[in-house]
Coordinates of C-alpha atoms in Angstrom, one line a residue:
Chain A
M260 CA 11.3 -18.4 15.1
N261 CA 9.6 -15.4 16.1
L262 CA 6.1 -13.5 15.9
I263 CA 6.7 -11.6 12.5
K264 CA 8.3 -14.9 11.1
I265 CA 5.1 -17.0 12.0
S266 CA 2.5 -14.1 11.2
W267 CA 4.2 -13.7 7.9
A268 CA 3.8 -18.0 7.3
N269 CA 0.0 -17.5 8.0
I270 CA -0.1 -14.6 5.8
K271 CA 2.1 -16.7 3.1
D272 CA -0.2 -19.9 3.5
K273 CA -3.2 -17.9 2.9
K274 CA -2.0 -16.4 -0.6
L275 CA -5.4 -15.7 -2.1
N276 CA -7.2 -14.3 0.8
S277 CA -3.9 -12.0 1.1
F278 CA -3.8 -11.4 -2.0
L279 CA -7.7 -10.2 -2.4
S280 CA -6.7 -7.9 0.8
V281 CA -3.8 -6.6 -0.4
L282 CA -5.0 -5.7 -4.3
L283 CA -8.1 -4.2 -2.7
L284 CA -5.9 -1.8 -0.2
T285 CA -3.4 -1.4 -2.9
L286 CA -6.5 0.0 -5.1
G287 CA -7.9 2.4 -2.5
I288 CA -4.7 3.6 -1.7
G289 CA -3.2 3.9 -5.3
M290 CA -5.9 6.4 -6.0
I291 CA -6.0 8.0 -3.1
S292 CA -2.4 9.0 -3.8
L293 CA -2.7 9.5 -7.3
L294 CA -5.4 12.1 -6.8
L295 CA -3.7 13.9 -4.1
L296 CA -0.6 14.5 -6.6
L297 CA -2.6 15.3 -9.0
N298 CA -4.4 17.6 -7.3
K299 CA -0.7 19.4 -5.8
Q300 CA 0.7 19.2 -9.5
L301 CA -2.6 20.7 -11.3
D302 CA -2.0 22.9 -8.0
E303 CA 1.6 24.4 -8.4
Q304 CA 1.3 24.1 -12.7
F305 CA -1.5 26.4 -12.4
R306 CA -0.4 28.8 -9.5
R307 CA 2.9 29.1 -10.8
N308 CA 2.3 30.4 -13.9
I309 CA -0.7 32.6 -12.5
R310 CA 1.7 34.7 -10.0
G311 CA 1.7 38.1 -10.4
I312 CA -0.8 38.2 -13.4
D313 CA -3.5 40.3 -12.3
M314 CA -6.2 40.5 -15.4
V315 CA -6.2 39.2 -18.9
V316 CA -7.3 41.2 -21.6
G317 CA -8.7 39.6 -25.2
A318 CA -11.4 39.7 -27.5
K319 CA -14.9 38.9 -26.1
G320 CA -15.9 35.0 -25.5
S321 CA -15.3 32.6 -22.6
P322 CA -13.3 34.3 -20.0
L323 CA -12.1 30.5 -19.0
Q324 CA -10.8 30.1 -22.3
L325 CA -8.9 33.3 -22.9
I326 CA -7.1 32.7 -19.3
L327 CA -6.4 29.5 -20.3
S328 CA -5.1 29.9 -23.6
S329 CA -3.2 33.0 -22.7
I330 CA -1.6 32.1 -19.4
Y331 CA -1.7 28.3 -19.9
Q332 CA -1.0 28.2 -23.5
I333 CA -3.2 25.2 -23.8
D334 CA -6.9 26.2 -25.0
A335 CA -7.2 28.1 -28.2
P336 CA -7.4 32.2 -28.1
T337 CA -10.9 33.9 -28.4
G338 CA -9.7 35.8 -31.4
N339 CA -7.9 39.1 -31.9
V340 CA -7.8 42.8 -30.6
P341 CA -6.3 46.2 -31.8
L342 CA -2.8 46.9 -30.5
S343 CA -4.6 50.7 -30.0
E344 CA -6.7 49.3 -27.5
V345 CA -4.1 47.1 -24.9
N346 CA -1.7 50.1 -25.2
K347 CA -4.6 52.4 -24.3
L348 CA -4.8 50.7 -21.0
K349 CA -0.7 51.2 -20.3
M350 CA -2.4 54.9 -19.3
N351 CA -4.4 53.6 -16.9
P352 CA -3.3 54.9 -13.2
F353 CA -4.1 51.3 -12.0
V354 CA -1.9 49.6 -14.7
K355 CA 1.9 48.6 -14.0
T356 CA 2.8 46.5 -16.7
V357 CA 1.0 45.3 -20.2
I358 CA 2.6 42.2 -21.9
P359 CA 0.9 41.8 -25.2
L360 CA 1.0 38.2 -26.8
S361 CA 0.4 37.2 -29.8
M362 CA -0.1 33.5 -31.0
G363 CA -1.6 31.6 -33.7
D364 CA 1.5 29.5 -35.2
N365 CA 3.2 26.1 -34.2
Y366 CA 6.4 24.4 -34.8
Q367 CA 5.7 20.7 -34.5
G368 CA 2.9 21.8 -31.9
Y369 CA 4.7 24.0 -29.4
R370 CA 3.2 27.1 -29.7
I371 CA 4.9 30.4 -30.8
V372 CA 4.2 33.5 -29.2
G373 CA 5.0 37.0 -30.2
T374 CA 5.5 39.4 -26.8
T375 CA 7.9 41.7 -25.1
P376 CA 10.8 41.1 -23.5
K377 CA 8.5 42.2 -20.5
Y378 CA 7.3 38.4 -21.0
I379 CA 10.6 37.1 -20.1
E380 CA 11.0 39.0 -17.3
H381 CA 7.8 38.3 -16.0
Y382 CA 8.4 34.6 -15.5
E383 CA 11.9 34.9 -14.6
A384 CA 13.4 33.1 -17.3
T385 CA 17.0 33.1 -18.0
V386 CA 18.4 32.7 -21.7
G387 CA 20.8 29.6 -21.1
E388 CA 22.7 29.6 -24.7
G389 CA 22.6 31.9 -27.1
K390 CA 20.5 35.1 -26.8
L391 CA 17.3 36.5 -26.5
F392 CA 15.1 37.8 -29.7
V393 CA 16.0 41.3 -30.9
Q394 CA 14.9 41.1 -34.4
P395 CA 12.2 40.1 -36.3
L396 CA 12.0 36.6 -37.1
E397 CA 14.6 35.7 -34.3
V398 CA 13.0 33.4 -32.0
T399 CA 14.6 32.1 -28.3
L400 CA 13.3 28.3 -27.6
G401 CA 11.9 27.1 -24.2
S402 CA 14.2 24.2 -22.7
K403 CA 11.7 22.2 -23.7
V404 CA 10.6 22.6 -27.1
A405 CA 14.9 22.7 -27.9
Q406 CA 14.9 18.8 -25.8
A407 CA 11.7 18.1 -28.2
T408 CA 12.5 18.8 -31.8
G409 CA 16.3 19.1 -31.2
M410 CA 16.7 22.5 -32.6
K411 CA 19.9 24.4 -31.5
V412 CA 20.9 28.2 -32.1
G413 CA 21.1 29.0 -35.4
D414 CA 18.8 26.7 -36.8
T415 CA 15.8 28.3 -39.2
F416 CA 12.3 26.5 -39.5
A417 CA 9.3 27.5 -40.9
S418 CA 6.3 27.9 -38.7
A419 CA 2.6 26.4 -39.2
H420 CA -0.4 28.0 -39.1
G421 CA -2.8 27.2 -36.3
L422 CA -2.0 25.5 -32.5
D423 CA -1.8 22.1 -34.2
E424 CA 0.7 20.0 -36.1
E425 CA -1.3 19.3 -39.1
G426 CA -1.4 23.5 -39.8
D427 CA -0.1 24.6 -43.2
E428 CA 3.7 25.6 -42.8
H429 CA 4.8 29.4 -43.6
G430 CA 6.8 28.1 -46.0
D431 CA 8.4 31.3 -47.3
T432 CA 9.3 33.1 -43.9
K433 CA 11.6 31.1 -41.6
Y434 CA 12.2 31.8 -38.2
K435 CA 15.8 31.5 -36.8
V436 CA 16.7 30.6 -33.4
V437 CA 18.8 32.3 -31.8
G438 CA 19.1 31.4 -28.0
V439 CA 17.4 28.6 -25.8
F440 CA 16.1 29.2 -21.9
E441 CA 17.2 27.5 -18.7
P442 CA 15.1 25.0 -17.6
N443 CA 12.4 27.0 -15.2
G444 CA 9.1 25.2 -14.8
S445 CA 7.3 27.9 -16.1
V446 CA 5.0 28.2 -19.4
V447 CA 8.1 29.4 -20.9
D448 CA 9.6 25.9 -21.0
Q449 CA 7.2 25.0 -23.9
L450 CA 6.9 27.9 -26.0
I451 CA 8.6 29.5 -28.7
L452 CA 8.9 33.2 -27.7
T453 CA 9.6 35.8 -30.4
D454 CA 9.0 40.0 -30.8
L455 CA 5.5 40.9 -31.2
S456 CA 6.7 42.1 -35.0
S457 CA 7.8 38.7 -36.3
V458 CA 3.8 37.6 -36.0
W459 CA 2.8 40.4 -37.7
A460 CA 5.4 40.3 -40.2
I461 CA 4.5 36.3 -41.1
H462 CA 0.7 36.9 -40.9
D463 CA 0.6 40.5 -42.7
H464 CA -0.3 39.2 -45.7
A465 CA -2.0 35.9 -44.5
E466 CA -4.4 37.2 -42.2
E467 CA -6.8 39.3 -43.7
P468 CA -10.4 39.1 -43.7
T469 CA -10.6 38.4 -47.3
H470 CA -8.0 36.0 -47.6
S471 CA -9.0 34.1 -44.6
T472 CA -10.5 31.2 -46.2
E473 CA -7.5 30.1 -48.5
E474 CA -4.5 30.2 -46.2
G475 CA -2.0 28.5 -48.4
E476 CA 0.6 31.4 -49.3
T477 CA 1.8 30.3 -52.5
D478 CA 2.4 33.1 -54.9
H479 CA 0.9 36.3 -52.8
D480 CA 4.1 38.7 -53.3
E481 CA 2.1 41.9 -53.0
E482 CA 2.4 43.4 -49.7
A483 CA -1.4 43.7 -48.7
I484 CA -2.7 47.2 -47.6
P485 CA -1.2 48.1 -44.0
H486 CA -4.0 47.6 -41.4
E487 CA -4.2 48.0 -37.9
K488 CA -2.0 46.2 -35.8
E489 CA -3.8 43.2 -33.6
V490 CA -2.6 41.4 -30.4
T491 CA -4.3 38.1 -29.1
S492 CA -4.3 39.1 -25.9
A493 CA -2.5 40.9 -22.8
L494 CA -1.6 40.1 -19.9
I495 CA -2.0 43.1 -17.1
Q496 CA -0.2 44.0 -13.6
F497 CA -2.3 45.9 -11.4
R498 CA -0.3 48.9 -9.6
S499 CA -2.7 48.3 -6.4
P500 CA -5.5 46.2 -6.0
M501 CA -8.0 48.5 -6.2
G502 CA -7.5 48.0 -9.9
M503 CA -9.4 44.7 -9.4
L504 CA -12.4 46.4 -8.4
A505 CA -12.7 49.0 -11.3
L506 CA -10.7 48.2 -14.0
P507 CA -12.0 44.7 -15.1
R508 CA -15.8 46.8 -15.7
Q509 CA -14.2 49.4 -17.2
V510 CA -12.5 47.3 -19.7
N511 CA -15.5 45.2 -20.4
A512 CA -18.1 48.1 -20.6
N513 CA -16.0 50.5 -22.9
T514 CA -13.8 48.9 -24.6
P515 CA -14.2 46.0 -27.7
M516 CA -12.1 43.6 -25.3
Q517 CA -13.1 41.5 -22.6
A518 CA -11.4 41.4 -19.2
A519 CA -10.7 38.0 -17.5
L520 CA -9.2 37.5 -13.7
P521 CA -6.7 34.8 -13.6
S522 CA -7.8 33.9 -9.7
I523 CA -11.6 33.4 -10.0
E524 CA -11.6 31.6 -13.5
I525 CA -9.0 28.7 -12.0
N526 CA -11.3 28.8 -8.9
R527 CA -14.0 27.9 -11.2
L528 CA -12.0 25.4 -13.5
F529 CA -11.0 23.7 -9.8
S530 CA -14.5 23.8 -8.5
L531 CA -15.6 22.4 -11.8
M532 CA -13.0 19.5 -11.6
G533 CA -13.6 19.1 -7.6
V534 CA -16.9 17.3 -8.1
G535 CA -14.9 14.7 -9.9
I536 CA -12.2 14.7 -7.8
D537 CA -14.2 14.2 -4.9
T538 CA -16.7 11.5 -6.4
L539 CA -13.4 9.6 -7.1
R540 CA -12.3 10.2 -3.6
A541 CA -15.1 8.9 -2.6
L542 CA -15.2 5.6 -4.5
A543 CA -11.2 5.2 -2.7
V544 CA -12.4 5.5 0.6
V545 CA -15.4 2.8 -0.3
I546 CA -12.7 0.4 -1.6
I547 CA -10.0 0.7 1.6
L548 CA -12.9 0.0 3.9
I549 CA -13.9 -3.0 1.9
A550 CA -10.2 -4.2 2.4
G551 CA -10.5 -3.3 5.6
A552 CA -13.6 -5.9 5.6
S553 CA -11.7 -8.3 3.3
V554 CA -8.9 -8.4 6.0
F555 CA -11.5 -8.4 8.9
I556 CA -13.3 -11.5 7.3
S557 CA -10.5 -13.6 6.0
L558 CA -8.7 -13.3 9.6
Y559 CA -12.2 -14.1 11.1
N560 CA -12.2 -17.2 9.1
S561 CA -9.0 -18.1 9.6
L562 CA -9.4 -18.1 13.1
K563 CA -12.2 -20.3 12.9
E564 CA -9.9 -23.0 11.3
R565 CA -6.9 -21.9 13.5
K566 CA -8.9 -22.2 16.8
Y567 CA -6.9 -25.1 17.5
E568 CA -3.9 -23.9 16.7
M569 CA -3.9 -20.9 18.7
A570 CA -4.9 -23.5 21.8
L571 CA -2.2 -25.6 20.7
M572 CA 0.2 -22.6 20.9
L573 CA -1.4 -21.6 24.4
S574 CA -0.7 -24.9 25.6
M575 CA 2.8 -24.8 24.7
G576 CA 3.4 -21.6 26.4
A577 CA 2.7 -19.0 24.3
T578 CA 0.7 -15.9 26.1
R579 CA -3.2 -15.0 25.1
A580 CA -1.4 -11.6 24.6
M581 CA 1.4 -12.9 22.3
L582 CA -1.2 -14.7 19.9
F583 CA -3.5 -11.4 19.6
R584 CA 0.3 -9.1 18.8
M585 CA 0.5 -12.1 16.2
L586 CA -2.8 -11.8 14.8
L587 CA -2.5 -8.1 14.3
L588 CA 0.7 -8.5 12.7
E589 CA -1.2 -10.3 10.3
G590 CA -3.2 -7.3 9.6
L591 CA -1.0 -4.6 10.0
I592 CA 1.9 -6.9 7.6
L593 CA -1.4 -6.9 5.1
A594 CA -2.5 -3.2 5.2
L595 CA 1.9 -2.0 4.9
L596 CA 2.1 -4.1 1.4
G597 CA -1.5 -2.6 0.2
Y598 CA 0.3 0.8 1.0
V599 CA 3.6 0.6 0.2
A600 CA 1.9 -1.4 -3.5
G601 CA -0.9 1.8 -3.9
V602 CA 1.9 4.3 -3.2
L603 CA 4.2 2.7 -6.4
L604 CA 0.8 2.5 -8.3
S605 CA 0.0 6.0 -8.1
R606 CA 3.5 6.8 -9.2
L607 CA 3.5 4.7 -12.1
G608 CA -0.2 6.4 -12.7
L609 CA 1.2 9.7 -12.5
W610 CA 3.7 8.8 -14.4
L611 CA 1.4 7.6 -17.3
F612 CA -0.6 10.6 -17.0
S613 CA 2.3 13.2 -17.3
Q614 CA 3.5 10.3 -20.6
A615 CA -0.4 11.5 -22.0
A616 CA -0.3 15.3 -20.7
E617 CA 3.2 15.9 -22.3
Q618 CA 1.9 14.4 -25.8
D619 CA -1.7 16.8 -25.6
F620 CA -0.7 19.5 -23.7
H621 CA 3.5 20.0 -23.1
Y622 CA 2.9 20.2 -19.4
S623 CA 5.0 17.3 -17.8
F624 CA 4.5 16.1 -13.8
S625 CA 6.6 14.8 -12.0
G626 CA 7.7 14.7 -8.0
M627 CA 7.9 10.9 -6.8
M628 CA 8.8 12.3 -3.2
L629 CA 5.8 11.0 -0.4
L630 CA 3.6 13.8 0.0
P631 CA 2.9 15.0 4.1
E632 CA -0.7 13.8 3.0
E633 CA 0.9 10.1 2.3
L634 CA 1.6 9.6 5.3
L635 CA -1.7 10.2 7.0
L636 CA -2.7 7.7 4.4
L637 CA 0.0 5.2 5.9
A638 CA -1.4 6.2 9.9
G639 CA -4.9 5.4 8.1
A640 CA -3.9 2.3 6.2
L641 CA -2.2 0.9 9.1
A642 CA -5.2 1.6 11.6
I643 CA -7.7 -0.2 9.6
G644 CA -4.9 -3.3 9.3
V645 CA -5.4 -3.3 13.1
L646 CA -8.9 -2.7 13.5
A647 CA -9.7 -5.5 11.1
A648 CA -7.4 -7.7 12.8
A649 CA -7.8 -6.6 16.4
L650 CA -11.8 -7.3 15.9
P651 CA -11.7 -11.0 15.2
S652 CA -8.8 -11.4 16.9
L653 CA -10.3 -10.5 20.1
G654 CA -11.6 -14.4 20.2
V655 CA -8.5 -15.1 21.6
Y656 CA -9.1 -14.1 25.0
R657 CA -12.5 -16.2 25.3
L658 CA -10.7 -19.1 24.0
S659 CA -10.9 -22.5 26.5
I660 CA -7.8 -24.2 25.8
S661 CA -9.2 -27.7 27.4
R662 CA -12.1 -28.0 25.7
T663 CA -10.9 -26.6 22.5
L664 CA -8.3 -29.3 22.2
A665 CA -10.5 -32.0 23.6
Q666 CA -13.0 -30.9 20.8
D667 CA -11.2 -32.9 18.2
Chain B
M265 CA 8.6 -37.1 38.6
I266 CA 4.6 -36.5 38.9
T267 CA 2.3 -37.3 41.8
S268 CA -1.7 -36.2 42.3
K269 CA -3.8 -36.3 45.1
D270 CA -7.3 -36.4 45.3
L271 CA -8.0 -34.9 42.0
S272 CA -11.7 -34.2 41.1
F273 CA -13.4 -32.6 38.8
S274 CA -16.7 -31.4 37.6
Y275 CA -18.4 -29.9 34.7
S276 CA -21.7 -30.0 36.1
P277 CA -23.2 -31.0 39.2
H278 CA -24.3 -34.6 37.8
K279 CA -21.3 -34.8 36.4
K280 CA -18.4 -35.3 38.8
F281 CA -15.1 -36.8 38.4
N282 CA -13.0 -38.5 41.1
F283 CA -9.6 -39.7 39.9
P284 CA -7.3 -42.0 41.6
D285 CA -3.9 -41.0 42.9
I286 CA -1.1 -41.4 40.4
L287 CA 2.7 -41.6 40.9
C288 CA 5.2 -42.0 38.0
N289 CA 8.8 -41.8 39.1
D290 CA 11.6 -40.1 36.7
G291 CA 12.0 -42.7 33.7
E292 CA 9.3 -44.6 34.3
A293 CA 6.0 -44.8 32.4
L294 CA 2.6 -45.5 33.6
L295 CA -0.8 -46.2 31.6
I296 CA -4.1 -45.0 32.3
L297 CA -6.8 -47.3 30.7
G298 CA -10.6 -46.5 30.6
Q299 CA -13.0 -46.5 28.0
S300 CA -14.7 -43.0 26.9
G301 CA -17.1 -40.9 29.0
R302 CA -14.5 -41.7 31.8
G303 CA -12.3 -38.7 32.1
K304 CA -9.4 -39.8 30.5
T305 CA -9.2 -36.7 28.7
T306 CA -10.2 -34.7 31.7
L307 CA -7.5 -36.0 33.6
L308 CA -5.2 -35.8 31.3
H309 CA -5.7 -32.2 30.6
I310 CA -5.5 -31.5 34.6
L311 CA -2.2 -33.2 34.9
A312 CA -0.9 -30.7 31.9
L313 CA -2.2 -27.6 33.8
L314 CA -4.7 -27.0 31.2
L315 CA -7.8 -27.5 34.0
T316 CA -8.1 -26.3 37.1
P317 CA -9.1 -29.4 39.4
A318 CA -11.9 -28.6 41.9
T319 CA -10.1 -30.5 44.3
G320 CA -6.6 -31.8 45.1
D321 CA -3.2 -30.8 44.1
I322 CA -0.7 -32.1 41.9
I323 CA 3.2 -31.9 42.3
I324 CA 5.5 -31.8 39.0
D325 CA 9.4 -31.7 40.1
G326 CA 8.9 -31.7 44.0
H327 CA 6.8 -28.2 43.0
S328 CA 2.8 -27.9 43.8
I329 CA 0.8 -26.3 41.2
H330 CA -1.3 -25.2 43.6
S331 CA -0.9 -21.8 44.0
L332 CA 0.2 -20.8 40.6
S333 CA -0.3 -18.0 38.2
P334 CA -2.0 -18.2 35.4
K335 CA 1.3 -16.7 34.1
Q336 CA 3.5 -19.3 35.9
T337 CA 1.3 -22.2 35.2
A338 CA 1.7 -21.9 31.2
T339 CA 5.7 -21.2 32.1
V340 CA 5.5 -24.7 34.1
R341 CA 3.5 -26.2 31.1
A342 CA 6.2 -24.8 28.5
N343 CA 9.0 -26.2 30.0
K344 CA 8.1 -28.9 32.5
I345 CA 5.7 -31.2 30.4
G346 CA 5.4 -32.3 26.9
I347 CA 2.0 -32.8 25.6
I348 CA 1.0 -35.5 23.1
Y349 CA -2.4 -35.2 21.1
Q350 CA -4.6 -38.1 19.7
R351 CA -4.5 -36.6 16.8
A352 CA -1.5 -34.6 15.9
H353 CA -1.8 -30.9 15.2
F354 CA 0.5 -28.6 14.5
V355 CA 0.9 -24.7 13.1
S356 CA -0.3 -25.5 9.4
S357 CA 1.5 -22.9 8.4
L358 CA 5.2 -23.4 9.4
T359 CA 6.9 -26.3 8.4
V360 CA 8.1 -29.5 10.6
L361 CA 11.3 -28.0 11.5
E362 CA 9.5 -24.9 12.5
N363 CA 6.7 -26.2 14.7
L364 CA 9.5 -27.7 16.6
L365 CA 11.2 -24.5 17.1
L366 CA 8.3 -23.2 18.2
S367 CA 8.2 -25.0 21.5
N368 CA 11.6 -23.9 21.6
Y369 CA 10.6 -20.2 21.4
L370 CA 6.9 -20.4 23.2
A371 CA 8.6 -21.7 26.4
G372 CA 11.2 -18.9 26.0
R373 CA 14.2 -21.1 25.2
N374 CA 16.8 -20.7 22.8
Q375 CA 15.6 -22.3 19.4
D376 CA 18.1 -25.6 19.3
R377 CA 18.4 -26.0 15.4
D378 CA 20.9 -29.4 16.3
K379 CA 18.7 -30.9 19.0
A380 CA 15.1 -30.7 15.8
A381 CA 17.8 -32.2 13.8
Y382 CA 18.4 -35.2 16.5
L383 CA 14.9 -35.8 17.4
A384 CA 14.1 -36.0 13.6
D385 CA 17.1 -38.3 13.1
Q386 CA 16.2 -40.4 16.1
L387 CA 12.5 -40.7 15.4
G388 CA 12.9 -41.0 11.7
F389 CA 11.7 -38.0 9.8
S390 CA 15.1 -36.3 8.7
E391 CA 14.3 -36.0 5.1
H392 CA 10.6 -34.5 6.0
L393 CA 12.0 -31.4 8.3
P394 CA 11.4 -28.8 5.6
K395 CA 8.3 -29.7 4.4
K396 CA 4.4 -29.0 6.0
T397 CA 3.0 -31.1 8.6
H398 CA -0.4 -31.8 6.1
E399 CA 2.5 -33.4 3.8
L400 CA 3.6 -36.4 6.3
S401 CA 1.4 -39.4 7.0
Q402 CA -0.6 -39.8 10.0
G403 CA 2.1 -42.1 11.6
E404 CA 4.8 -39.5 10.6
Q405 CA 3.0 -36.7 12.3
Q406 CA 2.8 -38.7 15.5
R407 CA 6.3 -39.0 15.5
V408 CA 6.7 -35.2 14.7
S409 CA 4.6 -34.5 17.7
I410 CA 6.6 -36.5 20.1
A411 CA 9.8 -35.0 19.0
R412 CA 7.5 -31.5 20.0
A413 CA 7.3 -32.7 22.8
L414 CA 10.4 -33.7 23.5
M415 CA 12.4 -30.5 22.4
N416 CA 12.4 -28.9 25.8
N417 CA 13.6 -31.7 27.9
P418 CA 10.4 -31.8 30.0
A419 CA 10.1 -33.6 33.4
V420 CA 6.7 -35.0 32.4
I421 CA 5.2 -36.6 29.2
L422 CA 1.4 -36.9 28.6
A423 CA 0.2 -38.7 26.1
D424 CA -3.8 -38.8 25.0
E425 CA -4.4 -41.7 22.9
P426 CA -1.3 -41.3 20.7
T427 CA -2.1 -44.8 19.0
S428 CA -5.6 -44.7 18.3
N429 CA -5.4 -43.2 14.8
L430 CA -2.2 -45.8 13.6
D431 CA -2.1 -49.0 12.6
D432 CA -0.4 -51.7 14.5
E433 CA 3.0 -51.0 13.0
N434 CA 2.9 -47.7 13.5
C435 CA 1.3 -48.0 17.1
Q436 CA 4.1 -50.6 18.0
R437 CA 6.5 -48.2 16.5
V438 CA 5.1 -44.9 18.3
V439 CA 4.9 -46.7 21.4
N440 CA 8.3 -47.9 21.8
L441 CA 9.8 -44.7 20.8
L442 CA 7.8 -42.9 23.2
K443 CA 8.9 -45.2 25.7
A444 CA 12.7 -45.1 24.8
H445 CA 12.8 -41.0 24.5
S446 CA 11.2 -40.6 27.5
A447 CA 13.4 -43.1 29.4
Q448 CA 16.4 -41.5 27.8
I449 CA 15.8 -37.6 29.0
G450 CA 14.6 -39.5 32.4
A451 CA 11.0 -37.9 32.3
S452 CA 7.8 -39.8 33.8
L453 CA 5.9 -41.1 30.9
I454 CA 1.9 -41.2 31.2
V455 CA -0.2 -42.6 28.6
V456 CA -4.1 -42.1 28.6
T457 CA -5.6 -44.4 26.3
H458 CA -8.4 -47.0 25.5
D459 CA -6.5 -48.6 22.8
Q460 CA -6.1 -52.2 24.2
R461 CA -3.2 -53.2 21.7
L462 CA -0.9 -50.7 24.7
K463 CA -2.0 -53.2 27.7
D464 CA 1.0 -55.7 27.8
E465 CA 3.3 -52.7 27.0
F466 CA 3.3 -51.0 30.2
S467 CA 3.8 -52.9 33.7
N468 CA 2.1 -50.1 35.4
Q469 CA -1.1 -49.5 34.7
I470 CA -4.6 -47.5 36.2
S471 CA -7.4 -48.5 35.2
L472 CA -10.4 -45.4 35.1

């Protein structure tokens, strides 16, 4: 028998009231915690892949779309641009590196991206098994692709046209897997990388404007008239920050391409999402406050009912401070239960979200660690529990033992 | 042993109680009879140190309670006095056994499970120890509250209308148990009641 045991017995005695209080807290805490987790994960994923890329050039269209498709590989590309225009940028004194990207095909939903070894260098990806692609039609798989498709070094596969699994297959030309990357947490994990020339080899005959309506490649053996080589976009690194000022304007004004700055677009994206996140967060705070009110009402009511018990315990030698502590402890235990359940709930939420994101975007989220913000959340939850318990519990100090005992 | 001298109390200037002096030796029993409104419960609460008298003093086990601090009063009440109320009240979330041990805990003593089991056996509710108190009948509850009053071996046992809610059979049983057990631990037993059934049970009587 001790205070904690008595408090716990009281909580168990009022199962429904306690359940409601804990449930509300769980929901509120769970929501905030999930938002924190998602925010952190999204931020990490976005920042990790953005690093070092100062500008993206591609076909004119939405700059955000260009960033999403070229850096994160989640949106459709804006179109193609001539390779010659991209190569011209290499001459520019502000430009340090140009990494051309060419996409348009997939295998089981995983994008096949034609690029140069610089792309791999940039993301610091290392080949774990086999080697890096050298010849056209050789590919190196991202770790997640290898895991999901079960392909190994030496396997061959036919790509499908477009960016989703339902595209028509390029049945006659097959890619050959020559290596698998080590997992490194960047976008490379979810890509099939090959040389730029592979994509041209596959599409030379299929992507001519005249044939674009009938994409089935059953029987055109004749090589199409060589036309200008195209890429989808290019990732640019500047030599100095000065490039940021001059280059985008130059590209937009003087070339058929558009220039998009990842930092600006991503901030724009986050500020768009921010409205939704802020609303959810406000909602969660309201739920937590309601949970506090629920603890308050539940303790207030039970205190009215337990007035006699309190007087009885006082007559048996308990001090008022002791009873006050006992009641605070009830609020504290409820808050702690709500917090633990909420944090667990948010992990479950993140896991479910990750499953969905994995399926749709091949991005996964992990991170079951407790965030520093969540410790703050713990302090907040406990403070609400204590506060909600303290207000009604102060009544213990005004209780007249004799009068209460004589009443009944 | 408990004695009192010149006790008086007033809730308002118009309603003042003057109580007769009380003397009850160790192992003896005293019945205080009185009709409603004569201050029976008030006197019991004064003797139980729950109310501070306007005048007069109480001596428990040779110690005056006159100049005790609230904290000392609580300690004396917890350790020296066992109280039984008209209607048995308990901490409803706890079991019968836990309610008995609570009395040890709140007095700052070791929690004596053996004694709780012994008293439960003596008072005939052993099988109810793991139950919640509201599952017991009134008579059983009153017996549990007697056991609770005995848990700390008090010098004085005070009972406020312990039998008024009980039928004749339970009334007889409760009175016998009260007398037997307070005599056994050498405590002074004071019963305050208007219950005329108890008149013949006690040789020492005071009327209010």
